[in-house]
Amino acid sequence: MSDVRFDPTVRQLEVFLMLASELHFGRAAARLYLSQPALSRQIRALETRLGVDLLDRTTRSVHLTSAGSVLLPKARSVVEAARDMREEARSQTRGAFCAPRVGFFQAEAALPHVAGVLQEVRRTEPGVGIRLATLDFRTQTSAVLDGTVDVAFCYLPVARGIQFRSLHTEPRTVGVPSDHPLAGRDEVRLEDFAGERVIGMSEAVPPLWRDFWTLADRPRDSAPLADHSAEDFETVLTAVALGHGVCVAPSAARRLYPRPGVSYLDVAGIPDCTSVLAWAAERRDTPEATLFRKAAETLHGVSAAPGGSPW
C-alpha cells in the first residue's frame, strides 16, 4: 500500500463498518444506497489513506484482515463521535439545548411528584424531547457525576459533587417475607429487626447510601447483613421473597413493587426518606439542568436551597 497522505473520511469509515457487518459487497451497497463499484472505490480509497488492507476479497467471500479486525472498533468510535457531534450541533441550531437525558431511580418515574416535574417541563418547552434512562443503586450516582444523564430523580442521600432539590418526603417501610412472624403485626419498631438479616448491597454502591437503606443504625448487636451484593431493587425483592432476609424501601414501594411473597410493614423509629431532583454541581447551569430545576422550583417552591452530602 502507498504511504498515508490523508486522514480517512467519516463516510469511508461508515462504508467500512457496513461492509464489515454484511461481509457482502452487494448487501452492503444496497443498505448504503450505493452501487457496488462506488462502494468498492470508497473501500479502496480508505485502505490507501490508512496504508493497510482491511479486507480479503475473493469471488465468493469477503473477510476482515487482521488489520481490519483491529481497526474496526476504532472506526466505530470515530463514526459514533461524529454522529454525536452532529446531534449536538443540530441541538444548538434549534436554539437552546439537546433532548435532556433524564435518569430515574427504577420505578420512581411513576410517582406523582416526578410526573409533575416532567409535565411542567413539557408545558414550558412543548417541543422538548426527553431521553430516559433507568438507574440503579450504583448508577444513580455515577450517571449524574459523569454526565451520562443531565438530571436524575433519586432518593437521598446524594454524593459530594451532586446538588438537589427536594420533591417529596415519605416514610420508609420494611419488606419481609410474607410468612415472616412480623408480617401480621399492626406495628413494628426498629428494635424488632435486631435479629433480622438485611439484604446487602454491592460494594460499588456508595457507603452512606448503602448504610441508610440497609438500617446500619440498628443496635450494635444486630445480625449482620445477608450475604448479597444487590445493585437493584428487583434483586433485593427476589432475595426477600425467597426468605434470605428483609429490606428497607420507600413507602411508595407498596404501589410500585407489589410482589407475591413480600409484605411491607410500617416501622416506627426510622427516619423518613426524601425523593429529589439531582444534578452535577459543575453542570448546574447547563440549559438542560436549568430547565428541570426551574420546573421543580415552580412546583415545589424555592425555599429549599440546593445542596449536597458527602458519601
PDB file of C-alpha atoms in Angstrom:
ATOM      1  CA  MET A   1       0.000   0.000   0.000  1.00  0.00           C
ATOM      2  CA  SER A   2       1.168   3.567  -0.578  1.00  0.00           C
ATOM      3  CA  ASP A   3       2.186   5.933   2.208  1.00  0.00           C
ATOM      4  CA  VAL A   4      -0.624   7.514   4.186  1.00  0.00           C
ATOM      5  CA  ARG A   5      -1.317  11.003   2.891  1.00  0.00           C
ATOM      6  CA  PHE A   6      -4.788  11.904   4.145  1.00  0.00           C
ATOM      7  CA  ASP A   7      -6.993  11.057   7.097  1.00  0.00           C
ATOM      8  CA  PRO A   8      -9.990   8.839   6.295  1.00  0.00           C
ATOM      9  CA  THR A   9     -13.359  10.496   5.927  1.00  0.00           C
ATOM     10  CA  VAL A  10     -16.291   9.626   8.159  1.00  0.00           C
ATOM     11  CA  ARG A  11     -18.197   8.428   5.099  1.00  0.00           C
ATOM     12  CA  GLN A  12     -15.423   5.997   4.198  1.00  0.00           C
ATOM     13  CA  LEU A  13     -15.491   4.638   7.739  1.00  0.00           C
ATOM     14  CA  GLU A  14     -19.282   4.270   7.603  1.00  0.00           C
ATOM     15  CA  VAL A  15     -18.912   2.245   4.407  1.00  0.00           C
ATOM     16  CA  PHE A  16     -16.255   0.081   6.049  1.00  0.00           C
ATOM     17  CA  LEU A  17     -18.496  -0.582   9.066  1.00  0.00           C
ATOM     18  CA  MET A  18     -21.400  -1.618   6.862  1.00  0.00           C
ATOM     19  CA  LEU A  19     -19.249  -3.933   4.790  1.00  0.00           C
ATOM     20  CA  ALA A  20     -17.704  -5.430   7.919  1.00  0.00           C
ATOM     21  CA  SER A  21     -21.234  -6.096   9.180  1.00  0.00           C
ATOM     22  CA  GLU A  22     -22.560  -7.652   5.976  1.00  0.00           C
ATOM     23  CA  LEU A  23     -19.335  -9.198   4.587  1.00  0.00           C
ATOM     24  CA  HIS A  24     -21.018  -8.943   1.210  1.00  0.00           C
ATOM     25  CA  PHE A  25     -20.499  -6.122  -1.279  1.00  0.00           C
ATOM     26  CA  GLY A  26     -23.953  -6.388  -2.791  1.00  0.00           C
ATOM     27  CA  ARG A  27     -25.882  -6.295   0.514  1.00  0.00           C
ATOM     28  CA  ALA A  28     -23.700  -3.548   1.943  1.00  0.00           C
ATOM     29  CA  ALA A  29     -24.115  -1.426  -1.190  1.00  0.00           C
ATOM     30  CA  ALA A  30     -27.896  -1.870  -1.115  1.00  0.00           C
ATOM     31  CA  ARG A  31     -28.127  -0.802   2.523  1.00  0.00           C
ATOM     32  CA  LEU A  32     -25.999   2.266   1.814  1.00  0.00           C
ATOM     33  CA  TYR A  33     -27.894   3.118  -1.400  1.00  0.00           C
ATOM     34  CA  LEU A  34     -24.642   2.869  -3.378  1.00  0.00           C
ATOM     35  CA  SER A  35     -23.663   0.944  -6.458  1.00  0.00           C
ATOM     36  CA  GLN A  36     -21.160  -1.851  -5.876  1.00  0.00           C
ATOM     37  CA  PRO A  37     -18.435  -0.046  -7.883  1.00  0.00           C
ATOM     38  CA  ALA A  38     -18.949   3.101  -5.794  1.00  0.00           C
ATOM     39  CA  LEU A  39     -18.704   1.097  -2.580  1.00  0.00           C
ATOM     40  CA  SER A  40     -15.526  -0.602  -3.811  1.00  0.00           C
ATOM     41  CA  ARG A  41     -13.983   2.784  -4.619  1.00  0.00           C
ATOM     42  CA  GLN A  42     -14.744   4.036  -1.111  1.00  0.00           C
ATOM     43  CA  ILE A  43     -13.088   0.972   0.452  1.00  0.00           C
ATOM     44  CA  ARG A  44     -10.014   1.209  -1.798  1.00  0.00           C
ATOM     45  CA  ALA A  45      -9.662   4.910  -1.001  1.00  0.00           C
ATOM     46  CA  LEU A  46      -9.899   4.150   2.734  1.00  0.00           C
ATOM     47  CA  GLU A  47      -7.253   1.435   2.512  1.00  0.00           C
ATOM     48  CA  THR A  48      -4.997   3.821   0.605  1.00  0.00           C
ATOM     49  CA  ARG A  49      -5.393   6.526   3.218  1.00  0.00           C
ATOM     50  CA  LEU A  50      -4.727   4.109   6.075  1.00  0.00           C
ATOM     51  CA  GLY A  51      -1.933   2.262   4.309  1.00  0.00           C
ATOM     52  CA  VAL A  52      -3.286  -1.203   5.110  1.00  0.00           C
ATOM     53  CA  ASP A  53      -5.564  -3.812   3.586  1.00  0.00           C
ATOM     54  CA  LEU A  54      -8.785  -4.016   5.564  1.00  0.00           C
ATOM     55  CA  LEU A  55     -10.492  -6.855   3.695  1.00  0.00           C
ATOM     56  CA  ASP A  56      -9.604 -10.103   1.953  1.00  0.00           C
ATOM     57  CA  ARG A  57     -11.750 -10.348  -1.146  1.00  0.00           C
ATOM     58  CA  THR A  58     -12.393 -13.394  -3.289  1.00  0.00           C
ATOM     59  CA  THR A  59     -15.046 -14.057  -5.894  1.00  0.00           C
ATOM     60  CA  ARG A  60     -17.078 -15.874  -3.247  1.00  0.00           C
ATOM     61  CA  SER A  61     -16.368 -14.244   0.101  1.00  0.00           C
ATOM     62  CA  VAL A  62     -15.245 -11.156   1.986  1.00  0.00           C
ATOM     63  CA  HIS A  63     -13.351 -11.323   5.274  1.00  0.00           C
ATOM     64  CA  LEU A  64     -11.650  -8.816   7.524  1.00  0.00           C
ATOM     65  CA  THR A  65      -7.878  -8.912   7.567  1.00  0.00           C
ATOM     66  CA  SER A  66      -6.098  -8.858  10.914  1.00  0.00           C
ATOM     67  CA  ALA A  67      -5.608  -5.103  10.455  1.00  0.00           C
ATOM     68  CA  GLY A  68      -9.274  -4.713   9.606  1.00  0.00           C
ATOM     69  CA  SER A  69     -10.297  -6.513  12.793  1.00  0.00           C
ATOM     70  CA  VAL A  70      -8.033  -4.313  14.919  1.00  0.00           C
ATOM     71  CA  LEU A  71      -9.201  -1.073  13.271  1.00  0.00           C
ATOM     72  CA  LEU A  72     -12.915  -1.938  13.276  1.00  0.00           C
ATOM     73  CA  PRO A  73     -13.669  -0.720  16.858  1.00  0.00           C
ATOM     74  CA  LYS A  74     -11.610   2.414  16.200  1.00  0.00           C
ATOM     75  CA  ALA A  75     -13.658   3.146  13.102  1.00  0.00           C
ATOM     76  CA  ARG A  76     -16.869   2.594  15.054  1.00  0.00           C
ATOM     77  CA  SER A  77     -15.739   5.059  17.744  1.00  0.00           C
ATOM     78  CA  VAL A  78     -14.953   7.733  15.154  1.00  0.00           C
ATOM     79  CA  VAL A  79     -18.306   7.311  13.419  1.00  0.00           C
ATOM     80  CA  GLU A  80     -20.223   7.420  16.715  1.00  0.00           C
ATOM     81  CA  ALA A  81     -18.309  10.525  17.811  1.00  0.00           C
ATOM     82  CA  ALA A  82     -19.129  12.221  14.527  1.00  0.00           C
ATOM     83  CA  ARG A  83     -22.809  11.392  14.928  1.00  0.00           C
ATOM     84  CA  ASP A  84     -22.792  12.749  18.480  1.00  0.00           C
ATOM     85  CA  MET A  85     -21.182  15.952  17.248  1.00  0.00           C
ATOM     86  CA  ARG A  86     -23.774  16.364  14.512  1.00  0.00           C
ATOM     87  CA  GLU A  87     -26.582  15.787  17.022  1.00  0.00           C
ATOM     88  CA  GLU A  88     -25.135  18.374  19.369  1.00  0.00           C
ATOM     89  CA  ALA A  89     -24.706  20.856  16.532  1.00  0.00           C
ATOM     90  CA  ARG A  90     -28.324  20.361  15.447  1.00  0.00           C
ATOM     91  CA  SER A  91     -29.492  20.930  19.011  1.00  0.00           C
ATOM     92  CA  GLN A  92     -27.584  24.197  19.154  1.00  0.00           C
ATOM     93  CA  THR A  93     -29.154  25.429  15.939  1.00  0.00           C
ATOM     94  CA  ARG A  94     -32.579  24.688  17.416  1.00  0.00           C
ATOM     95  CA  GLY A  95     -31.780  27.440  19.866  1.00  0.00           C
ATOM     96  CA  ALA A  96     -31.210  26.086  23.321  1.00  0.00           C
ATOM     97  CA  PHE A  97     -30.449  22.508  24.233  1.00  0.00           C
ATOM     98  CA  CYS A  98     -30.486  18.970  23.014  1.00  0.00           C
ATOM     99  CA  ALA A  99     -33.006  16.469  24.341  1.00  0.00           C
ATOM    100  CA  PRO A 100     -32.315  16.311  28.089  1.00  0.00           C
ATOM    101  CA  ARG A 101     -31.064  12.969  29.378  1.00  0.00           C
ATOM    102  CA  VAL A 102     -33.118  12.155  32.456  1.00  0.00           C
ATOM    103  CA  GLY A 103     -32.370   9.330  34.868  1.00  0.00           C
ATOM    104  CA  PHE A 104     -34.930   7.654  37.107  1.00  0.00           C
ATOM    105  CA  PHE A 105     -34.289   5.522  40.128  1.00  0.00           C
ATOM    106  CA  GLN A 106     -36.018   2.422  38.808  1.00  0.00           C
ATOM    107  CA  ALA A 107     -39.838   2.753  39.039  1.00  0.00           C
ATOM    108  CA  GLU A 108     -39.804   6.231  40.593  1.00  0.00           C
ATOM    109  CA  ALA A 109     -40.878   7.745  37.266  1.00  0.00           C
ATOM    110  CA  ALA A 110     -44.432   6.609  38.047  1.00  0.00           C
ATOM    111  CA  LEU A 111     -44.730   8.795  41.154  1.00  0.00           C
ATOM    112  CA  PRO A 112     -46.870  11.972  41.011  1.00  0.00           C
ATOM    113  CA  HIS A 113     -44.117  14.388  42.088  1.00  0.00           C
ATOM    114  CA  VAL A 114     -41.864  13.112  39.312  1.00  0.00           C
ATOM    115  CA  ALA A 115     -44.618  13.134  36.693  1.00  0.00           C
ATOM    116  CA  GLY A 116     -45.468  16.686  37.746  1.00  0.00           C
ATOM    117  CA  VAL A 117     -41.965  17.957  37.011  1.00  0.00           C
ATOM    118  CA  LEU A 118     -41.973  16.250  33.622  1.00  0.00           C
ATOM    119  CA  GLN A 119     -45.333  17.779  32.767  1.00  0.00           C
ATOM    120  CA  GLU A 120     -44.086  21.228  33.793  1.00  0.00           C
ATOM    121  CA  VAL A 121     -41.034  20.800  31.557  1.00  0.00           C
ATOM    122  CA  ARG A 122     -43.249  19.912  28.611  1.00  0.00           C
ATOM    123  CA  ARG A 123     -45.553  22.825  29.394  1.00  0.00           C
ATOM    124  CA  THR A 124     -42.709  25.352  29.336  1.00  0.00           C
ATOM    125  CA  GLU A 125     -40.884  23.724  26.387  1.00  0.00           C
ATOM    126  CA  PRO A 126     -43.580  21.935  24.347  1.00  0.00           C
ATOM    127  CA  GLY A 127     -41.161  20.711  21.697  1.00  0.00           C
ATOM    128  CA  VAL A 128     -38.550  19.278  24.008  1.00  0.00           C
ATOM    129  CA  GLY A 129     -37.595  15.648  23.608  1.00  0.00           C
ATOM    130  CA  ILE A 130     -36.644  13.782  26.772  1.00  0.00           C
ATOM    131  CA  ARG A 131     -34.334  10.770  26.731  1.00  0.00           C
ATOM    132  CA  LEU A 132     -34.997   8.404  29.621  1.00  0.00           C
ATOM    133  CA  ALA A 133     -32.592   6.116  31.493  1.00  0.00           C
ATOM    134  CA  THR A 134     -33.322   3.717  34.336  1.00  0.00           C
ATOM    135  CA  LEU A 135     -30.788   3.941  37.168  1.00  0.00           C
ATOM    136  CA  ASP A 136     -29.955   1.506  39.964  1.00  0.00           C
ATOM    137  CA  PHE A 137     -28.288   1.784  43.373  1.00  0.00           C
ATOM    138  CA  ARG A 138     -24.891   2.429  41.791  1.00  0.00           C
ATOM    139  CA  THR A 139     -25.610   4.370  38.611  1.00  0.00           C
ATOM    140  CA  GLN A 140     -27.926   6.910  40.244  1.00  0.00           C
ATOM    141  CA  THR A 141     -24.680   8.488  41.488  1.00  0.00           C
ATOM    142  CA  SER A 142     -22.206   7.696  38.706  1.00  0.00           C
ATOM    143  CA  ALA A 143     -24.554   8.662  35.867  1.00  0.00           C
ATOM    144  CA  VAL A 144     -25.074  12.131  37.345  1.00  0.00           C
ATOM    145  CA  LEU A 145     -21.411  12.768  38.087  1.00  0.00           C
ATOM    146  CA  ASP A 146     -20.040  11.544  34.753  1.00  0.00           C
ATOM    147  CA  GLY A 147     -22.685  13.320  32.668  1.00  0.00           C
ATOM    148  CA  THR A 148     -24.447  10.211  31.376  1.00  0.00           C
ATOM    149  CA  VAL A 149     -27.642  11.972  32.452  1.00  0.00           C
ATOM    150  CA  ASP A 150     -28.280  15.707  32.817  1.00  0.00           C
ATOM    151  CA  VAL A 151     -30.575  15.279  35.819  1.00  0.00           C
ATOM    152  CA  ALA A 152     -31.858  12.357  37.844  1.00  0.00           C
ATOM    153  CA  PHE A 153     -34.830  11.601  40.059  1.00  0.00           C
ATOM    154  CA  CYS A 154     -33.494   9.625  43.005  1.00  0.00           C
ATOM    155  CA  TYR A 155     -33.512   9.290  46.805  1.00  0.00           C
ATOM    156  CA  LEU A 156     -31.234  10.907  49.365  1.00  0.00           C
ATOM    157  CA  PRO A 157     -28.502  10.806  50.440  1.00  0.00           C
ATOM    158  CA  VAL A 158     -26.535  12.106  47.443  1.00  0.00           C
ATOM    159  CA  ALA A 159     -22.805  12.193  46.763  1.00  0.00           C
ATOM    160  CA  ARG A 160     -20.384  15.069  47.077  1.00  0.00           C
ATOM    161  CA  GLY A 161     -20.474  16.951  43.790  1.00  0.00           C
ATOM    162  CA  ILE A 162     -24.229  16.469  43.359  1.00  0.00           C
ATOM    163  CA  GLN A 163     -26.814  19.149  44.129  1.00  0.00           C
ATOM    164  CA  PHE A 164     -30.510  18.515  44.549  1.00  0.00           C
ATOM    165  CA  ARG A 165     -33.976  19.959  45.005  1.00  0.00           C
ATOM    166  CA  SER A 166     -36.232  18.069  47.425  1.00  0.00           C
ATOM    167  CA  LEU A 167     -39.513  16.922  45.873  1.00  0.00           C
ATOM    168  CA  HIS A 168     -41.270  14.603  48.306  1.00  0.00           C
ATOM    169  CA  THR A 169     -40.753  13.086  51.751  1.00  0.00           C
ATOM    170  CA  GLU A 170     -42.382   9.842  52.856  1.00  0.00           C
ATOM    171  CA  PRO A 171     -41.934   7.145  55.495  1.00  0.00           C
ATOM    172  CA  ARG A 172     -39.682   4.176  54.932  1.00  0.00           C
ATOM    173  CA  THR A 173     -41.087   0.669  55.180  1.00  0.00           C
ATOM    174  CA  VAL A 174     -39.509  -2.732  55.691  1.00  0.00           C
ATOM    175  CA  GLY A 175     -40.199  -5.544  53.261  1.00  0.00           C
ATOM    176  CA  VAL A 176     -40.336  -9.019  54.810  1.00  0.00           C
ATOM    177  CA  PRO A 177     -41.215 -12.483  53.504  1.00  0.00           C
ATOM    178  CA  SER A 178     -44.985 -12.902  53.624  1.00  0.00           C
ATOM    179  CA  ASP A 179     -44.676 -15.835  56.041  1.00  0.00           C
ATOM    180  CA  HIS A 180     -42.447 -13.846  58.406  1.00  0.00           C
ATOM    181  CA  PRO A 181     -43.658 -13.748  62.076  1.00  0.00           C
ATOM    182  CA  LEU A 182     -43.801  -9.934  61.946  1.00  0.00           C
ATOM    183  CA  ALA A 183     -45.901  -9.840  58.770  1.00  0.00           C
ATOM    184  CA  GLY A 184     -49.192  -9.904  60.678  1.00  0.00           C
ATOM    185  CA  ARG A 185     -48.296  -7.253  63.243  1.00  0.00           C
ATOM    186  CA  ASP A 186     -50.089  -3.892  63.216  1.00  0.00           C
ATOM    187  CA  GLU A 187     -46.997  -2.023  64.403  1.00  0.00           C
ATOM    188  CA  VAL A 188     -43.310  -2.860  64.438  1.00  0.00           C
ATOM    189  CA  ARG A 189     -40.284  -0.944  65.677  1.00  0.00           C
ATOM    190  CA  LEU A 190     -36.662  -0.793  64.625  1.00  0.00           C
ATOM    191  CA  GLU A 191     -35.664  -2.929  67.596  1.00  0.00           C
ATOM    192  CA  ASP A 192     -37.822  -5.750  66.242  1.00  0.00           C
ATOM    193  CA  PHE A 193     -35.349  -6.169  63.383  1.00  0.00           C
ATOM    194  CA  ALA A 194     -32.233  -6.517  65.506  1.00  0.00           C
ATOM    195  CA  GLY A 195     -32.101 -10.237  64.784  1.00  0.00           C
ATOM    196  CA  GLU A 196     -33.032  -9.915  61.126  1.00  0.00           C
ATOM    197  CA  ARG A 197     -30.537 -10.010  58.293  1.00  0.00           C
ATOM    198  CA  VAL A 198     -30.990  -7.117  55.891  1.00  0.00           C
ATOM    199  CA  ILE A 199     -30.283  -7.839  52.210  1.00  0.00           C
ATOM    200  CA  GLY A 200     -26.794  -6.494  51.454  1.00  0.00           C
ATOM    201  CA  MET A 201     -25.792  -4.207  48.582  1.00  0.00           C
ATOM    202  CA  SER A 202     -22.831  -4.222  46.227  1.00  0.00           C
ATOM    203  CA  GLU A 203     -19.583  -2.614  47.351  1.00  0.00           C
ATOM    204  CA  ALA A 204     -19.965  -0.423  44.248  1.00  0.00           C
ATOM    205  CA  VAL A 205     -22.893   1.332  45.945  1.00  0.00           C
ATOM    206  CA  PRO A 206     -21.609   4.409  47.849  1.00  0.00           C
ATOM    207  CA  PRO A 207     -21.373   3.587  51.584  1.00  0.00           C
ATOM    208  CA  LEU A 208     -23.525   6.385  53.004  1.00  0.00           C
ATOM    209  CA  TRP A 209     -26.431   5.497  50.695  1.00  0.00           C
ATOM    210  CA  ARG A 210     -25.940   1.797  51.405  1.00  0.00           C
ATOM    211  CA  ASP A 211     -25.945   2.406  55.160  1.00  0.00           C
ATOM    212  CA  PHE A 212     -29.144   4.470  55.044  1.00  0.00           C
ATOM    213  CA  TRP A 213     -31.015   1.819  53.070  1.00  0.00           C
ATOM    214  CA  THR A 214     -29.751  -1.236  54.992  1.00  0.00           C
ATOM    215  CA  LEU A 215     -30.601   0.015  58.500  1.00  0.00           C
ATOM    216  CA  ALA A 216     -26.980   0.457  59.525  1.00  0.00           C
ATOM    217  CA  ASP A 217     -28.241   2.386  62.576  1.00  0.00           C
ATOM    218  CA  ARG A 218     -29.691  -0.757  64.167  1.00  0.00           C
ATOM    219  CA  PRO A 219     -28.332  -1.784  67.587  1.00  0.00           C
ATOM    220  CA  ARG A 220     -24.696  -2.911  67.535  1.00  0.00           C
ATOM    221  CA  ASP A 221     -25.585  -6.496  68.425  1.00  0.00           C
ATOM    222  CA  SER A 222     -27.895  -6.792  65.392  1.00  0.00           C
ATOM    223  CA  ALA A 223     -27.477  -9.584  62.872  1.00  0.00           C
ATOM    224  CA  PRO A 224     -25.003  -8.901  60.028  1.00  0.00           C
ATOM    225  CA  LEU A 225     -26.181  -8.110  56.525  1.00  0.00           C
ATOM    226  CA  ALA A 226     -27.313 -11.023  54.406  1.00  0.00           C
ATOM    227  CA  ASP A 227     -24.687 -12.338  52.017  1.00  0.00           C
ATOM    228  CA  HIS A 228     -25.875 -10.495  48.934  1.00  0.00           C
ATOM    229  CA  SER A 229     -24.430  -7.729  46.764  1.00  0.00           C
ATOM    230  CA  ALA A 230     -27.515  -6.306  45.076  1.00  0.00           C
ATOM    231  CA  GLU A 231     -27.307  -3.305  42.751  1.00  0.00           C
ATOM    232  CA  ASP A 232     -31.027  -3.013  42.001  1.00  0.00           C
ATOM    233  CA  PHE A 233     -34.277  -3.290  43.920  1.00  0.00           C
ATOM    234  CA  GLU A 234     -35.638  -6.180  41.853  1.00  0.00           C
ATOM    235  CA  THR A 235     -32.741  -8.344  43.057  1.00  0.00           C
ATOM    236  CA  VAL A 236     -33.418  -7.274  46.637  1.00  0.00           C
ATOM    237  CA  LEU A 237     -37.108  -8.183  46.401  1.00  0.00           C
ATOM    238  CA  THR A 238     -36.321 -11.583  44.944  1.00  0.00           C
ATOM    239  CA  ALA A 239     -33.998 -12.298  47.868  1.00  0.00           C
ATOM    240  CA  VAL A 240     -36.679 -11.198  50.350  1.00  0.00           C
ATOM    241  CA  ALA A 241     -39.360 -13.358  48.727  1.00  0.00           C
ATOM    242  CA  LEU A 242     -37.007 -16.353  48.942  1.00  0.00           C
ATOM    243  CA  GLY A 243     -36.613 -15.782  52.677  1.00  0.00           C
ATOM    244  CA  HIS A 244     -32.989 -14.632  52.591  1.00  0.00           C
ATOM    245  CA  GLY A 245     -33.621 -11.503  54.665  1.00  0.00           C
ATOM    246  CA  VAL A 246     -35.558  -8.245  54.861  1.00  0.00           C
ATOM    247  CA  CYS A 247     -35.175  -4.929  53.044  1.00  0.00           C
ATOM    248  CA  VAL A 248     -35.863  -1.222  53.500  1.00  0.00           C
ATOM    249  CA  ALA A 249     -37.846   0.758  50.932  1.00  0.00           C
ATOM    250  CA  PRO A 250     -39.827   3.979  50.481  1.00  0.00           C
ATOM    251  CA  SER A 251     -43.490   3.574  51.387  1.00  0.00           C
ATOM    252  CA  ALA A 252     -44.248   4.042  47.673  1.00  0.00           C
ATOM    253  CA  ALA A 253     -42.838   0.544  47.133  1.00  0.00           C
ATOM    254  CA  ARG A 254     -46.238  -0.830  48.140  1.00  0.00           C
ATOM    255  CA  ARG A 255     -47.650   0.631  44.914  1.00  0.00           C
ATOM    256  CA  LEU A 256     -44.596   0.400  42.698  1.00  0.00           C
ATOM    257  CA  TYR A 257     -43.318  -3.028  43.689  1.00  0.00           C
ATOM    258  CA  PRO A 258     -46.139  -5.318  44.837  1.00  0.00           C
ATOM    259  CA  ARG A 259     -44.693  -8.838  44.876  1.00  0.00           C
ATOM    260  CA  PRO A 260     -46.047 -12.253  45.788  1.00  0.00           C
ATOM    261  CA  GLY A 261     -44.131 -13.419  48.818  1.00  0.00           C
ATOM    262  CA  VAL A 262     -43.257  -9.907  50.070  1.00  0.00           C
ATOM    263  CA  SER A 263     -45.142  -7.907  52.729  1.00  0.00           C
ATOM    264  CA  TYR A 264     -44.373  -4.271  53.539  1.00  0.00           C
ATOM    265  CA  LEU A 265     -44.541  -3.107  57.172  1.00  0.00           C
ATOM    266  CA  ASP A 266     -44.702   0.380  58.638  1.00  0.00           C
ATOM    267  CA  VAL A 267     -41.858   0.794  61.132  1.00  0.00           C
ATOM    268  CA  ALA A 268     -41.733   3.261  63.996  1.00  0.00           C
ATOM    269  CA  GLY A 269     -38.352   4.719  64.859  1.00  0.00           C
ATOM    270  CA  ILE A 270     -36.686   5.093  61.467  1.00  0.00           C
ATOM    271  CA  PRO A 271     -36.320   8.458  59.669  1.00  0.00           C
ATOM    272  CA  ASP A 272     -38.337   9.257  56.576  1.00  0.00           C
ATOM    273  CA  CYS A 273     -36.796   9.272  53.105  1.00  0.00           C
ATOM    274  CA  THR A 274     -36.761  12.087  50.557  1.00  0.00           C
ATOM    275  CA  SER A 275     -37.067  11.953  46.783  1.00  0.00           C
ATOM    276  CA  VAL A 276     -35.095  14.630  44.930  1.00  0.00           C
ATOM    277  CA  LEU A 277     -34.212  16.029  41.549  1.00  0.00           C
ATOM    278  CA  ALA A 278     -30.405  15.839  41.338  1.00  0.00           C
ATOM    279  CA  TRP A 279     -27.742  17.259  39.018  1.00  0.00           C
ATOM    280  CA  ALA A 280     -23.963  17.591  38.980  1.00  0.00           C
ATOM    281  CA  ALA A 281     -22.825  20.807  40.655  1.00  0.00           C
ATOM    282  CA  GLU A 282     -20.390  21.539  37.836  1.00  0.00           C
ATOM    283  CA  ARG A 283     -23.214  21.353  35.272  1.00  0.00           C
ATOM    284  CA  ARG A 284     -25.803  23.208  37.337  1.00  0.00           C
ATOM    285  CA  ASP A 285     -26.274  26.000  34.792  1.00  0.00           C
ATOM    286  CA  THR A 286     -26.476  23.949  31.607  1.00  0.00           C
ATOM    287  CA  PRO A 287     -29.708  24.543  29.671  1.00  0.00           C
ATOM    288  CA  GLU A 288     -30.875  21.002  30.425  1.00  0.00           C
ATOM    289  CA  ALA A 289     -30.338  21.160  34.188  1.00  0.00           C
ATOM    290  CA  THR A 290     -31.724  24.702  34.354  1.00  0.00           C
ATOM    291  CA  LEU A 291     -34.909  23.647  32.571  1.00  0.00           C
ATOM    292  CA  PHE A 292     -35.588  20.908  35.130  1.00  0.00           C
ATOM    293  CA  ARG A 293     -34.506  22.968  38.142  1.00  0.00           C
ATOM    294  CA  LYS A 294     -36.930  25.727  37.209  1.00  0.00           C
ATOM    295  CA  ALA A 295     -39.737  23.223  36.679  1.00  0.00           C
ATOM    296  CA  ALA A 296     -39.108  21.755  40.140  1.00  0.00           C
ATOM    297  CA  GLU A 297     -38.984  25.226  41.697  1.00  0.00           C
ATOM    298  CA  THR A 298     -42.286  26.142  40.042  1.00  0.00           C
ATOM    299  CA  LEU A 299     -43.991  23.096  41.526  1.00  0.00           C
ATOM    300  CA  HIS A 300     -42.211  22.757  44.858  1.00  0.00           C
ATOM    301  CA  GLY A 301     -41.068  26.286  45.703  1.00  0.00           C
ATOM    302  CA  VAL A 302     -37.601  27.745  46.078  1.00  0.00           C
ATOM    303  CA  SER A 303     -37.216  27.741  49.862  1.00  0.00           C
ATOM    304  CA  ALA A 304     -35.082  24.604  49.982  1.00  0.00           C
ATOM    305  CA  ALA A 305     -31.674  25.613  48.669  1.00  0.00           C
ATOM    306  CA  PRO A 306     -29.893  23.032  46.502  1.00  0.00           C
ATOM    307  CA  GLY A 307     -27.266  21.130  48.391  1.00  0.00           C
ATOM    308  CA  GLY A 308     -25.172  18.006  48.531  1.00  0.00           C
ATOM    309  CA  SER A 309     -23.927  15.457  51.035  1.00  0.00           C
ATOM    310  CA  PRO A 310     -20.615  13.580  51.019  1.00  0.00           C
ATOM    311  CA  TRP A 311     -20.755   9.806  50.920  1.00  0.00           C
TER     312      TRP A 311
END
